[in-house]
Each structure stands twice: as C-alpha cells, then as structure tokens.
C-alpha positions as a printed NumPy array, in Angstrom:
array([[  0.181,  -0.22 ,   0.123],
       [  1.305,   3.35 ,  -1.113],
       [ -0.876,   5.112,   1.191],
       [  1.022,   6.962,   4.047],
       [ -1.719,   6.864,   6.861],
       [ -2.236,   9.122,   9.752],
       [ -3.646,  10.259,  12.622],
       [ -5.015,  13.177,  13.87 ],
       [ -3.98 ,  14.558,  17.369],
       [ -7.244,  16.401,  17.783],
       [ -9.001,  12.524,  18.428],
       [ -6.295,  12.186,  20.909],
       [ -6.589,  14.68 ,  23.057],
       [ -6.933,  12.848,  26.304],
       [ -3.495,  11.759,  25.749],
       [ -0.318,  13.615,  26.305],
       [  1.346,  14.115,  22.741],
       [  4.819,  11.513,  23.542],
       [  2.118,   9.442,  24.42 ],
       [  0.124,   9.982,  21.415],
       [  2.789,   9.581,  19.393],
       [  4.356,   6.573,  20.662],
       [  0.92 ,   4.846,  20.481],
       [  0.775,   5.932,  16.442],
       [  4.012,   4.214,  15.785],
       [  3.334,   1.354,  17.931],
       [  0.112,   0.918,  15.959],
       [  2.074,   1.205,  12.391],
       [  1.101,   4.241,  11.07 ],
       [  2.97 ,   6.39 ,   8.69 ],
       [  2.816,   9.895,  10.313],
       [  0.229,  12.218,  12.158],
       [ -1.573,  15.501,  11.987],
       [ -0.49 ,  17.5  ,  14.419],
       [ -3.053,  20.5  ,  15.416],
       [ -1.529,  23.564,  17.007],
       [ -3.853,  23.762,  19.894],
       [ -3.432,  23.962,  23.738],
       [ -4.   ,  20.318,  24.708],
       [ -0.716,  19.154,  22.607],
       [  1.367,  21.808,  21.259],
       [  0.266,  25.288,  21.658],
       [  1.93 ,  27.337,  19.246],
       [  1.414,  30.783,  21.588],
       [  2.734,  29.807,  24.251],
       [  6.737,  30.662,  25.579],
       [  9.482,  28.122,  24.726],
       [  8.411,  27.398,  20.898],
       [ 11.636,  26.895,  19.432],
       [ 12.597,  24.026,  22.286],
       [  9.248,  22.799,  22.127],
       [  9.256,  22.341,  18.315],
       [ 12.628,  20.77 ,  18.415],
       [ 11.545,  18.273,  20.965],
       [  8.384,  17.206,  18.87 ],
       [ 10.767,  16.884,  15.734],
       [ 13.436,  14.729,  17.732],
       [ 10.659,  12.375,  19.057],
       [  8.995,  12.025,  15.286],
       [ 12.343,  11.214,  13.78 ],
       [ 12.846,   8.644,  16.67 ],
       [  9.921,   7.418,  15.908],
       [  9.911,   7.494,  12.289],
       [  6.676,   9.7  ,  11.993],
       [  5.687,  12.203,   8.907],
       [  3.804,  15.132,  10.039],
       [  1.46 ,  17.716,   8.726],
       [  0.335,  20.597,  10.67 ],
       [ -2.799,  21.315,  11.244],
       [ -4.578,  24.813,  12.182],
       [ -8.067,  23.793,  13.231],
       [ -8.149,  24.14 ,  16.667],
       [-11.487,  25.227,  17.926],
       [-10.575,  27.996,  21.083],
       [ -6.609,  28.244,  20.122],
       [ -6.908,  32.187,  19.238],
       [-10.197,  33.055,  21.333],
       [-11.75 ,  31.193,  24.311],
       [-15.019,  32.305,  23.249],
       [-15.457,  31.904,  19.667],
       [-15.025,  28.592,  17.936],
       [-12.524,  29.186,  15.165],
       [-12.342,  32.674,  15.782],
       [-10.831,  35.283,  14.898],
       [-11.142,  33.931,  11.077],
       [ -9.527,  35.166,   7.819],
       [-13.059,  36.371,   7.149],
       [-13.419,  38.548,  10.006],
       [-14.705,  41.729,   9.956],
       [-12.264,  43.47 ,  12.242],
       [ -8.595,  43.649,  10.217],
       [ -6.895,  43.318,  13.457],
       [ -8.375,  40.337,  14.147],
       [ -7.888,  38.894,  10.503],
       [ -4.227,  39.422,  11.211],
       [ -4.245,  37.682,  14.247],
       [ -5.252,  34.369,  12.547],
       [ -2.987,  35.459,   9.645],
       [  0.318,  35.53 ,  12.1  ],
       [ -0.736,  32.532,  13.739],
       [ -0.738,  30.715,   9.951],
       [  2.615,  32.233,   9.374],
       [  3.778,  30.907,  12.675],
       [  2.331,  27.471,  11.762],
       [  4.366,  27.429,   8.52 ],
       [  7.792,  28.081,  10.743],
       [  6.666,  25.723,  12.917],
       [  6.154,  22.796,   9.724],
       [  9.785,  23.944,   8.568],
       [ 11.066,  23.428,  11.911],
       [  9.193,  19.656,  12.108],
       [  9.994,  18.622,   8.519],
       [  6.172,  18.94 ,   8.015],
       [  4.903,  17.94 ,   4.375],
       [  2.213,  20.916,   4.5  ],
       [  0.396,  23.361,   6.602],
       [ -3.316,  22.871,   6.502],
       [ -5.898,  25.578,   7.298],
       [ -9.185,  26.882,   5.817],
       [-11.274,  29.941,   5.422],
       [-13.766,  30.492,   8.264],
       [-17.593,  31.285,   8.21 ],
       [-18.778,  34.253,   6.265],
       [-19.966,  36.777,   9.11 ],
       [-23.492,  38.192,   8.968],
       [-24.044,  40.888,   6.505],
       [-20.984,  40.421,   4.283],
       [-21.211,  39.912,   0.784],
       [-19.505,  37.273,  -1.131],
       [-17.114,  39.55 ,  -3.1  ],
       [-16.033,  40.999,   0.33 ],
       [-15.245,  37.653,   1.735],
       [-13.481,  36.489,  -0.965],
       [-11.283,  40.111,  -0.921],
       [-10.753,  39.236,   2.715],
       [ -9.722,  35.439,   2.269],
       [ -6.973,  36.699,  -0.345],
       [ -5.677,  39.685,   1.66 ],
       [ -5.485,  37.665,   4.831],
       [ -3.786,  34.712,   2.955],
       [ -1.323,  36.699,   0.779],
       [  1.272,  36.645,   3.801],
       [  0.848,  32.905,   4.506],
       [  1.378,  32.177,   1.057],
       [  4.938,  34.706,   1.083],
       [  5.457,  32.235,   3.988],
       [  4.879,  29.305,   2.81 ],
       [  6.902,  30.167,  -0.54 ],
       [ 10.097,  31.154,   1.078],
       [  9.708,  27.615,   3.22 ],
       [  9.007,  25.72 ,   0.927],
       [  6.21 ,  24.001,   2.686],
       [  2.938,  23.664,   0.968],
       [ -0.124,  25.711,   2.288],
       [ -3.419,  23.409,   1.9  ],
       [ -6.605,  25.009,   2.436],
       [ -9.373,  22.547,   3.424],
       [-13.158,  22.712,   1.487],
       [-15.039,  22.871,   4.975],
       [-18.978,  22.53 ,   4.788],
       [-20.72 ,  25.67 ,   6.023],
       [-17.484,  27.647,   5.062],
       [-16.718,  30.4  ,   2.504],
       [-14.624,  27.917,   0.836],
       [-16.975,  25.077,   0.973],
       [-16.347,  23.006,  -2.384],
       [-13.681,  21.885,  -4.965],
       [-15.114,  24.377,  -7.019],
       [-14.384,  26.985,  -4.403],
       [-11.14 ,  25.994,  -4.046],
       [-10.335,  26.689,  -7.934],
       [-12.022,  30.562,  -7.868],
       [ -9.865,  30.972,  -4.946],
       [ -6.499,  29.866,  -7.019],
       [ -7.653,  31.833,  -9.932],
       [ -8.226,  35.107,  -7.225],
       [ -4.699,  34.591,  -5.953],
       [ -3.258,  34.009,  -9.836],
       [ -2.408,  30.213,  -8.643],
       [  0.635,  30.713,  -6.482],
       [  2.544,  27.927,  -6.2  ],
       [  2.765,  27.26 ,  -2.71 ],
       [ -1.484,  26.963,  -2.445],
       [ -2.356,  23.393,  -2.154],
       [ -5.357,  21.537,  -0.982],
       [ -6.3  ,  19.646,   1.661],
       [ -9.01 ,  16.852,   0.456],
       [-11.35 ,  15.427,   3.162],
       [-13.27 ,  12.449,   1.965],
       [-16.256,  12.864,   4.324],
       [-16.691,  16.117,   3.111],
       [-17.019,  14.886,  -0.424],
       [-19.524,  12.516,   0.678],
       [-20.999,  15.281,   2.636],
       [-21.844,  17.675,  -0.092],
       [-19.563,  17.683,  -3.124],
       [-21.883,  17.045,  -6.47 ],
       [-19.339,  13.808,  -7.458],
       [-18.58 ,  10.713,  -5.993],
       [-15.543,  10.845,  -3.23 ],
       [-13.621,   8.67 ,  -5.684],
       [-13.915,  10.86 ,  -8.457],
       [-13.369,  14.107,  -6.046],
       [ -9.925,  12.253,  -5.469],
       [ -9.123,  12.014,  -9.251],
       [-10.038,  15.542,  -9.744],
       [ -8.511,  16.705,  -7.081],
       [ -4.87 ,  15.038,  -7.707],
       [ -2.975,  17.614,  -9.551],
       [ -3.569,  20.237,  -6.423],
       [ -3.559,  17.954,  -3.293],
       [ -0.847,  18.378,  -0.706],
       [ -2.75 ,  16.631,   2.235],
       [ -5.5  ,  14.229,   2.805],
       [ -8.42 ,  13.768,   5.963],
       [-10.434,  10.71 ,   5.842],
       [-13.382,   9.555,   8.172],
       [-16.544,   8.166,   7.289],
       [-19.717,  10.363,   6.982],
       [-23.276,  10.827,   5.321],
       [-24.382,  12.863,   2.537],
       [-25.762,  15.926,   3.893],
       [-24.769,  15.826,   7.506],
       [-21.537,  17.005,   8.318],
       [-20.395,  14.887,  11.216],
       [-16.859,  12.943,  11.34 ],
       [-17.898,   9.28 ,  12.158],
       [-15.6  ,   6.153,  12.905],
       [-15.029,   3.851,   9.657],
       [-18.123,   1.443,   8.957],
       [-20.883,   3.887,  10.647],
       [-21.379,   6.445,   7.205],
       [-22.179,   6.25 ,   3.761],
       [-18.701,   5.911,   1.834],
       [-17.749,   3.212,  -0.57 ],
       [-13.549,   2.85 ,   0.945],
       [-12.575,   0.682,  -1.16 ],
       [-12.753,   2.284,  -4.409],
       [-11.63 ,   5.498,  -2.613],
       [ -8.816,   3.728,  -1.373],
       [ -7.762,   2.357,  -4.817],
       [ -7.666,   5.968,  -5.889],
       [ -5.692,   7.346,  -2.953],
       [ -3.433,   4.545,  -4.019],
       [ -2.316,   5.677,  -7.017],
       [ -1.575,   9.153,  -5.942],
       [  2.141,   8.29 ,  -5.444],
       [  1.821,   8.242,  -9.122],
       [  0.864,  11.644,  -9.605],
       [  3.71 ,  12.894,  -7.048],
       [  2.171,  13.289,  -3.762],
       [  4.389,  12.789,  -1.256],
       [  1.864,  13.178,   2.01 ],
       [  0.116,  11.539,   4.296],
       [ -3.958,  10.59 ,   4.694],
       [ -4.529,  11.283,   8.212],
       [ -7.455,   9.808,   9.778],
       [-10.097,  12.653,  11.428],
       [-11.903,  11.694,  14.303],
       [-12.244,  14.978,  16.463],
       [-15.435,  14.163,  18.587],
       [-13.95 ,  10.668,  19.247],
       [-11.108,  11.657,  21.943],
       [-12.831,   9.457,  24.6  ],
       [-12.532,   6.73 ,  22.904],
       [ -9.212,   7.412,  20.632],
       [ -6.71 ,   5.007,  21.123],
       [ -9.07 ,   1.897,  20.243],
       [-10.205,   3.99 ,  16.982],
       [ -6.507,   4.743,  16.186],
       [ -6.413,   0.534,  16.237],
       [ -9.736,  -0.234,  14.66 ],
       [ -9.267,   2.356,  12.047],
       [ -5.88 ,   1.27 ,  10.633],
       [ -7.239,  -2.085,  10.787],
       [-10.361,  -1.353,   8.867],
       [ -7.744,   0.958,   6.065],
       [ -5.677,  -1.799,   5.665],
       [ -8.37 ,  -4.514,   5.113],
       [-10.   ,  -2.078,   2.226],
       [ -7.15 ,  -1.2  ,   1.025],
       [ -6.209,  -2.695,  -2.962],
       [ -2.752,  -4.165,  -1.629],
       [ -4.345,  -5.316,   1.513],
       [ -2.352,  -8.707,   1.387],
       [  1.195,  -6.767,   1.616],
       [  2.936,  -5.524,   4.314],
       [  2.329,  -1.641,   5.466],
       [  4.887,   0.372,   3.449],
       [  6.136,   2.065,   6.978]])
C-alpha cells in the first residue's frame, strides 16, 4: 500500500502528545496530523523553539511524518469557535489569524512537515461574497509568502458551511490569487460525501494535481459529522484504490484519520481505523510500506 496513513492528534486529546505519538508508531501509522492547540502543542506558549525541537526529535525517533493542522477550535479566542477567522470584519482580528498561520508555517518547516493545513472560516453576517473573498485573499497573502519562502505548501481545506466549502471554491481561490505555487488543497473524504456533487472517488481523481494533504473518515450525505469507519455511507475500497495511485501524480503527503470528537475512545479508534483501512486497501495482502 503506497498510502501513507496518519492519525490526527485532535482525536487523541486525552493523551499526552509523547504518548499519542508513541501509540501511533506502535500501531503502524506512517505519520500524524499535528493540530496546533493548547492540549498538545500550543503555538502561542513560551519556549516555542525548544518545544518544536523536542517534537521534531520525537517524530524522527519514531519514524513518523507530519502535517501541521490549524483547525483548533479555541486557540486564538476562548469564547469563539475558530475565531477570529480569515474573514473577520475586524482587520486586526484577521491579522491575528494570519500571524498564527505564518507561525504554523515556521513550525512546519522546523518539523520537516509535508504541509500546513488551514480553512477559510464562515462568512460573517451582512458580508457579501465579494467582500468575503477579498478578505480571504488579502489575509492569505502573507501566509503564501511565508510558505513560498520555506518551501512548505499551504493546503486549504474545503469545509462545509465555510466560504470555501467545495472543490469549485478552491479553484475560485486559485484564480483570485493568481494560482501561486505554494497554494495547495486539503481533501477531506468525508466532506466529499457530505456535499460535493461528485462521488468521493471522483473527487480524489479530480483533486490529484493540487493535493497536499488528505483527511479521511466516514460520513453521511448532507450531514457534517465525522464518523468512525463503517458508520457512514462511503464506499471505501474504490476511494482507497484512488488514493493508492496518488503517488503516481507526485503526492508524498499523508492520509490522516480525522475524528476530532472521539478523543474519549482515541486509542481504540486509532487501532480499529488502521485495521479497517488496511483491510479495505487494494493491496491489503501486502505489508505496510512503513
């Protein structure tokens, strides 16, 4: 199997980070989606350089790859989920999110990460689409500059309910920004099932040239709820077959299990998730590539 499997730390928040990384290595994962949050790796706390060096050494010791994820709910504002966003009406608030993403790029470079993940945010009330897109492109400009300078791709995720919600929206952003080289895509397989007009397997094929990060979980049509494998509606064998061929297009990133509301059962779900993905992969008869 050429798919490099990872698991998101946002689904292991009841474990210390060192323990979570050790668990994933023991289970045979190839990497980790490291969410910057106050539970595991606070990007705003003191001694950032020393803490980053510690995590980098731990990842190297365990042989784990990493993608830096920035979807923590309350990392900037303890009262507003995902606030402030890149679409906030207040320019200073938008700048705070931009600074966090620029810092995430620096952390990713120090960790040797494959990419930095982000999303647009929800369009605020009384905001026209044109204004929202202008805010997004303006707020992302310094992040894309940092990504270009560091060689770390920025992988923006279409998120249900957000301004940038679909693959079509991602391509709209590419046009608005002049299609800069550092701008890539995070494809969430569950989100494809939730709201894309195409089937998830077709979304993988369509998105392949721009993919820099992949998230995976089960989901139902029209319901944005991340579910353990087998509890939703996705037909996984063809999806995994399509993901298995991504290396032919140059994709070298991770496919990260994304179960952020299941941390209470994180260790067990990490085990059953990798077993499910291996069982349903097109090369399940072969040993893990890790």
